[in-house]
Coordinates of C-alpha atoms and ligand atoms in Angstrom, one line a residue:
M1 CA 0.0 -0.3 -0.1
E2 CA 1.3 3.2 -0.7
F3 CA 0.8 6.6 1.2
K4 CA 1.9 10.2 0.8
I5 CA 2.0 13.1 2.4
L6 CA 1.5 16.4 0.0
L7 CA 3.2 19.3 1.3
T8 CA 2.0 22.9 0.7
S9 CA 3.9 25.8 1.7
A10 CA 1.0 28.2 2.9
A11 CA -0.1 25.2 5.3
F12 CA 3.3 24.6 6.2
V13 CA 4.3 28.2 7.7
A14 CA 1.1 27.7 9.3
L15 CA 2.0 25.0 11.1
S16 CA 5.4 26.0 11.9
A17 CA 4.1 27.9 14.6
L18 CA 2.8 24.9 16.5
G19 CA 6.3 23.1 16.9
A20 CA 8.5 20.7 15.0
S21 CA 6.2 17.5 15.3
A22 CA 3.5 19.0 13.6
Q23 CA 5.5 21.1 10.7
E24 CA 3.7 19.4 7.9
N25 CA 0.7 20.1 5.6
A26 CA -2.2 19.2 5.5
T27 CA -3.3 16.6 3.0
L28 CA -3.3 13.3 3.8
A29 CA -4.0 10.4 1.5
V30 CA -5.3 6.6 2.9
E31 CA -6.0 4.3 0.5
G32 CA -7.1 6.8 -2.2
E33 CA -8.9 9.1 0.2
T34 CA -7.7 12.5 0.5
I35 CA -7.7 13.6 4.0
L36 CA -7.7 17.5 5.1
T37 CA -5.8 17.5 8.1
S38 CA -6.3 21.5 8.6
A39 CA -9.2 23.9 7.6
T40 CA -10.3 27.4 7.5
A41 CA -12.1 27.8 11.2
P42 CA -15.7 27.8 11.2
A43 CA -16.8 31.2 11.5
F44 CA -18.6 30.5 14.9
A45 CA -15.3 29.1 16.2
E46 CA -14.7 32.8 17.3
N47 CA -11.2 32.1 18.7
L48 CA -9.7 30.0 16.0
D49 CA -8.3 30.9 12.2
K50 CA -7.9 27.3 11.4
V51 CA -8.6 23.7 12.6
Y52 CA -6.3 21.5 12.6
S53 CA -6.8 17.5 13.2
G54 CA -5.0 15.7 15.8
W55 CA -3.0 13.5 13.9
L56 CA -0.6 16.4 13.2
F57 CA 0.1 16.6 16.8
R58 CA 1.4 12.9 16.9
K59 CA 4.9 11.7 16.6
L60 CA 5.6 10.5 12.8
E61 CA 5.5 6.7 14.0
T62 CA 2.0 7.2 15.1
R63 CA 1.1 9.3 12.0
A64 CA 2.3 6.5 10.1
L65 CA 0.5 3.7 11.6
Q66 CA -2.7 5.6 10.5
M67 CA -1.3 6.3 7.0
D68 CA -1.6 2.3 5.9
D69 CA -4.6 0.4 6.7
F70 CA -2.8 -2.6 7.2
D71 CA -0.4 -1.4 9.9
N72 CA -3.5 0.5 11.4
P73 CA -4.3 -1.2 14.4
A74 CA -7.9 -0.3 14.2
F75 CA -8.6 -2.2 11.4
V76 CA -8.5 -5.6 13.5
F77 CA -11.6 -4.0 15.5
V78 CA -13.2 -3.1 12.1
D79 CA -13.1 -6.5 11.0
Q80 CA -14.7 -7.3 14.2
G81 CA -17.4 -4.6 13.5
I82 CA -18.0 -6.7 10.0
D83 CA -18.5 -9.8 11.8
L84 CA -21.2 -8.2 14.5
F85 CA -22.8 -6.3 11.6
E86 CA -23.4 -10.0 9.9
K87 CA -24.5 -11.8 13.0
V88 CA -27.9 -12.3 14.0
D89 CA -29.4 -11.5 17.3
G90 CA -32.5 -10.7 19.7
T91 CA -36.0 -11.8 19.2
E92 CA -36.5 -10.8 15.6
G93 CA -33.8 -13.1 14.6
K94 CA -32.3 -10.4 12.4
A95 CA -28.8 -9.0 11.5
C96 CA -27.7 -5.0 10.8
A97 CA -27.0 -7.0 7.4
S98 CA -30.6 -8.0 7.1
C99 CA -31.6 -4.8 6.6
H100 CA -29.0 -2.7 6.0
E101 CA -27.5 -5.0 2.8
D102 CA -24.5 -2.9 2.0
V103 CA -22.6 -1.1 5.0
E104 CA -21.3 1.3 2.0
D105 CA -24.6 2.6 1.7
F106 CA -24.0 4.3 4.9
A107 CA -21.6 6.7 3.4
G108 CA -22.3 10.1 4.7
L109 CA -23.8 9.6 7.6
R110 CA -20.9 10.1 10.0
P111 CA -20.2 13.8 8.6
S112 CA -23.8 15.1 9.6
M113 CA -23.4 13.3 13.3
P114 CA -24.6 13.8 15.7
R115 CA -28.1 15.2 14.6
V116 CA -31.0 16.4 16.1
E117 CA -34.2 14.1 15.3
D118 CA -37.7 15.1 16.5
G119 CA -36.0 17.8 19.3
T120 CA -33.7 15.0 20.3
L121 CA -30.1 15.1 19.8
V122 CA -29.0 11.6 18.6
T123 CA -25.2 10.2 18.6
M124 CA -24.3 7.3 16.1
E125 CA -24.1 5.2 18.9
N126 CA -28.0 6.0 19.7
L127 CA -28.8 5.3 16.0
V128 CA -27.2 1.7 16.3
N129 CA -28.5 1.1 19.8
D130 CA -32.1 2.0 18.8
C131 CA -32.2 -0.3 15.8
R132 CA -30.9 -3.0 18.2
T133 CA -33.4 -2.5 20.6
E134 CA -36.4 -1.2 18.3
R135 CA -35.8 -3.6 15.0
M136 CA -34.0 -6.4 16.3
G137 CA -35.5 -7.0 19.9
A138 CA -31.6 -7.4 21.1
E139 CA -30.0 -5.7 24.2
P140 CA -28.6 -2.3 23.5
W141 CA -24.5 -2.6 23.2
K142 CA -22.6 -0.7 26.1
Y143 CA -22.1 3.0 25.0
T144 CA -18.4 3.2 24.9
G145 CA -17.9 -0.8 24.8
G146 CA -16.0 -3.1 22.3
Q147 CA -19.2 -4.1 20.3
M148 CA -20.2 -0.3 19.7
T149 CA -17.1 1.1 19.0
A150 CA -16.1 -1.8 16.5
V151 CA -19.5 -1.1 14.6
T152 CA -19.5 2.7 15.0
A153 CA -15.9 2.4 13.5
L154 CA -17.0 0.4 10.5
I155 CA -19.5 2.9 9.8
G156 CA -17.7 5.6 9.9
L157 CA -15.1 4.6 7.9
Q158 CA -17.3 4.8 4.7
S159 CA -17.5 8.7 4.8
R160 CA -13.8 8.4 5.4
G161 CA -12.4 11.5 3.6
M162 CA -15.8 13.0 3.6
T163 CA -16.3 16.6 4.9
V164 CA -17.4 17.1 8.3
D165 CA -20.7 19.2 8.3
V166 CA -22.6 19.3 11.4
A167 CA -25.5 21.4 11.3
V168 CA -25.7 24.0 14.5
D169 CA -28.6 25.9 13.8
G170 CA -32.2 25.4 13.5
D171 CA -33.4 22.7 15.9
A172 CA -29.6 22.0 16.8
A173 CA -29.1 25.5 18.1
P174 CA -29.7 24.9 21.7
F175 CA -27.6 21.8 21.9
F176 CA -24.5 23.7 20.4
E177 CA -25.2 26.5 22.7
R178 CA -25.0 24.4 25.5
G179 CA -21.9 22.3 24.3
K180 CA -20.1 25.4 23.8
E181 CA -21.3 26.5 27.3
L182 CA -19.6 23.1 28.8
Y183 CA -16.5 23.7 26.7
Y184 CA -15.7 27.0 28.2
Q185 CA -17.0 25.9 31.8
R186 CA -14.0 25.7 34.3
V187 CA -14.4 22.6 36.4
G188 CA -12.6 20.0 38.6
Q189 CA -10.0 20.5 41.2
L190 CA -7.5 21.8 38.8
D191 CA -10.0 24.5 37.8
M192 CA -9.5 24.2 34.2
S193 CA -11.8 24.2 30.9
C194 CA -11.2 22.1 27.7
S195 CA -10.8 25.6 26.2
N196 CA -8.0 26.1 28.4
C197 CA -5.9 23.5 26.7
H198 CA -7.5 22.7 23.4
E199 CA -8.0 26.3 22.4
D200 CA -5.6 28.5 24.3
N201 CA -2.7 26.0 24.4
Y202 CA -2.6 23.9 21.5
G203 CA 1.0 23.5 19.8
T204 CA 2.5 23.2 23.1
M205 CA 3.6 20.3 25.1
I206 CA 1.9 19.1 28.5
R207 CA 4.3 16.8 30.3
A208 CA 5.1 14.5 27.1
D209 CA 2.4 15.2 25.1
H210 CA 1.7 17.4 22.2
L211 CA -1.4 18.9 22.8
S212 CA -4.1 19.0 19.8
Q213 CA -7.4 21.0 19.0
G214 CA -9.2 18.2 20.7
Q215 CA -11.0 17.8 17.5
I216 CA -13.2 14.7 16.9
N217 CA -12.9 13.9 13.1
G218 CA -11.3 10.5 13.6
F219 CA -13.5 9.0 16.1
P220 CA -13.6 6.1 17.1
T221 CA -9.7 6.1 17.9
Y222 CA -7.5 3.3 18.4
R223 CA -5.2 4.3 21.1
L224 CA -1.7 2.9 21.7
K225 CA -2.3 3.6 25.5
N226 CA -5.3 0.9 25.9
A227 CA -4.9 -1.0 22.5
K228 CA -8.4 -0.6 21.5
L229 CA -10.8 1.7 19.7
N230 CA -11.9 4.6 22.2
S231 CA -15.4 6.7 21.6
A232 CA -15.2 10.3 21.8
H233 CA -17.2 10.3 25.3
A234 CA -14.5 7.7 26.9
R235 CA -12.3 10.3 25.5
F236 CA -14.1 13.3 27.1
K237 CA -14.4 11.0 30.2
G238 CA -10.7 10.8 30.3
C239 CA -9.7 14.6 29.9
M240 CA -12.3 15.2 32.8
K241 CA -10.7 12.6 35.1
N242 CA -7.0 14.5 34.0
I243 CA -8.4 17.8 35.6
R244 CA -10.1 15.8 38.8
A245 CA -13.2 16.6 37.9
T246 CA -16.0 14.1 38.3
P247 CA -17.0 12.9 34.5
F248 CA -20.6 13.3 33.1
K249 CA -22.2 10.3 32.4
V250 CA -21.1 8.6 28.9
G251 CA -24.0 8.8 26.4
G252 CA -26.0 11.6 28.8
D253 CA -27.0 14.8 27.6
E254 CA -23.8 16.9 28.6
F255 CA -21.4 14.7 26.3
K256 CA -23.8 14.9 23.5
A257 CA -23.9 18.5 23.4
L258 CA -20.3 18.5 24.0
E259 CA -19.7 16.3 21.2
L260 CA -22.3 18.3 18.5
Y261 CA -20.0 21.6 19.8
L262 CA -16.8 19.7 19.3
A263 CA -17.7 17.9 16.1
S264 CA -19.0 21.4 15.0
R265 CA -15.4 23.3 15.3
G266 CA -14.0 20.7 13.1
N267 CA -16.5 21.6 9.9
G268 CA -14.4 21.4 7.0
L269 CA -11.7 18.8 8.2
S270 CA -12.1 15.5 7.2
V271 CA -13.5 12.3 8.6
E272 CA -10.5 10.2 9.4
T273 CA -12.1 7.6 11.3
P274 CA -10.3 5.0 12.6
S275 CA -7.3 7.4 13.6
V276 CA -4.6 6.4 15.7
R277 CA -3.4 8.3 18.7
N278 CA -1.2 7.7 21.4
Ligands
HEC1 C1 -35.4 -4.9 10.9 C2 -34.5 -3.9 9.9 C3 -33.3 -3.4 10.6 C4 -32.3 -3.9 11.4 C5 -32.0 -5.4 11.7 C6 -31.2 -2.8 11.5 N1 -31.9 -1.7 11.3 FE1 -30.7 0.1 11.3 N2 -32.1 0.9 10.2 C7 -33.4 0.5 9.5 C8 -34.1 1.3 9.1 C9 -35.8 1.2 8.4 C10 -33.5 2.6 9.6 C11 -34.2 4.0 9.1 C12 -34.1 4.4 7.6 C13 -32.9 4.3 7.4 O1 -32.3 5.3 7.5 O2 -32.4 3.4 6.5 C14 -32.5 2.5 10.4 C15 -31.3 3.3 10.5 C16 -30.0 3.0 10.6 C17 -29.0 4.1 10.9 C18 -29.4 5.5 10.5 C19 -28.9 5.7 9.1 C20 -29.1 7.0 8.4 O3 -28.6 7.5 7.4 O4 -29.7 8.0 9.1 C21 -27.8 3.3 11.2 C22 -26.9 3.9 11.6 C23 -28.4 1.8 11.3 N3 -29.4 1.9 11.0 C24 -27.5 1.3 11.7 C25 -27.8 -0.1 12.0 C26 -26.9 -1.3 12.7 C27 -25.4 -1.3 13.2 C28 -27.9 -2.3 13.3 C29 -27.5 -3.8 13.5 C30 -27.0 -3.6 15.0 C31 -29.1 -2.1 12.3 N4 -29.0 -0.7 12.0 C32 -30.2 -3.1 12.4 C33 -33.5 -0.9 9.8 C34 -33.0 -1.9 10.6
HEC2 C1 -5.0 20.1 31.0 C2 -5.1 19.7 29.4 C3 -6.5 19.3 29.1 C4 -7.8 19.8 29.5 C5 -8.5 20.9 30.3 C6 -8.7 18.8 28.7 N1 -7.9 18.1 27.8 FE1 -8.4 16.9 26.0 N2 -6.8 16.1 26.0 C7 -5.4 16.6 26.6 C8 -4.4 16.0 26.0 C9 -2.7 16.1 26.8 C10 -4.9 15.2 25.4 C11 -4.0 14.2 24.3 C12 -3.1 15.0 23.3 C13 -4.1 15.6 22.3 O1 -4.4 15.1 21.0 O2 -4.2 16.7 22.3 C14 -6.2 15.3 24.9 C15 -6.9 14.5 24.0 C16 -8.3 15.2 23.5 C17 -8.9 14.9 22.5 C18 -8.6 13.7 21.2 C19 -8.3 14.4 20.6 C20 -7.7 13.7 19.2 O3 -7.2 14.0 17.9 O4 -7.8 12.1 19.2 C21 -10.3 15.1 22.7 C22 -11.7 14.6 21.6 C23 -10.0 15.6 24.1 N3 -9.2 16.0 24.3 C24 -11.6 16.8 24.5 C25 -11.2 17.5 25.7 C26 -12.7 18.1 25.9 C27 -14.1 17.5 25.7 C28 -12.0 18.5 26.9 C29 -13.2 19.1 28.4 C30 -14.3 18.5 29.2 C31 -10.9 18.4 27.4 N4 -10.1 17.5 26.5 C32 -10.0 19.3 28.8 C33 -5.5 17.6 27.8 C34 -6.4 18.3 28.0

């Protein structure tokens, strides 16, 4: 499999401010899909000029793992997702594949998630579990569990390279506002907000870690640290614990609103699922 990083000088200049390990542009080609790793920030992200994928902030070896589907450890789990997609479960005797014949039909879904349906904010995990409980007569999967992340990675992969474009107006506006409030709210013993690290200090080092903008365009993400796929809510939980705050509930209203807000801050980036991080 071949991969390449395409350098453009404008992006190189923009990124040089971020430190040595991020001095690369901008476009990444994986298995034929072109992934934009930076973009002009959406207008509502007032304090950012550009948005950058977390991929740019990782070490070269970590980045390389994501550039080749044979090396990317997440694909072991994507394969499990394929098996789960085809497995009959529940009282109706159906598999996902009984109704969704071709998983490729989900192309285009991930860039718009989460979204509002009938006044409720709905995540990819909600869509999957609704089909399990309402259409299969099966138990819901654990929100951040291995079965869920395997299948959300498989579904997300179908949109790899597509542009993130989450709606923030209309019905979504109140959830966007709530997510924004949570993003800037100081919490925990360290009295810090998400923005203190991911907006005010991205590009700097925190202990041995190179701080990114905390974008979620690559989720679920394989982490070398725990050798499995991690959902966005699991990552939010980890960051809240690190600042000694009591994390909100995974799958709960706060994290869903935060997910919408974070996803929208990445509008313009490409879907990178499944990404690799340390
Ligand atoms: C009995 C048929 C049936 C089964 C089984 C089923 N689904 Fe669905 N699913 C539907 C229907 C009908 C919809 C709503 C119409 C649509 O968007 O296709 C839907 C919608 C979805 C959506 C949202 C699609 C979109 O574009 O909005 C996702 C994601 C999804 N299903 C995933 C799954 C997964 C994963 C499984 C297995 C765990 C599964 N479904 C099992 C029938 C089913
Ligand atoms: C004390 C600093 C700090 C705070 C505060 C913080 N984080 Fe993080 N976060 C990190 C570090 C360090 C990493 C790992 C390196 C990176 O990707 O930035 C990280 C990673 C992430 C990632 C993964 C990015 C990727 O590309 O995979 C997300 C998403 C994230 N944080 C969201 C949040 C949210 C949401 C909050 C607020 C609830 C928050 N963080 C608060 C330090 C922080």
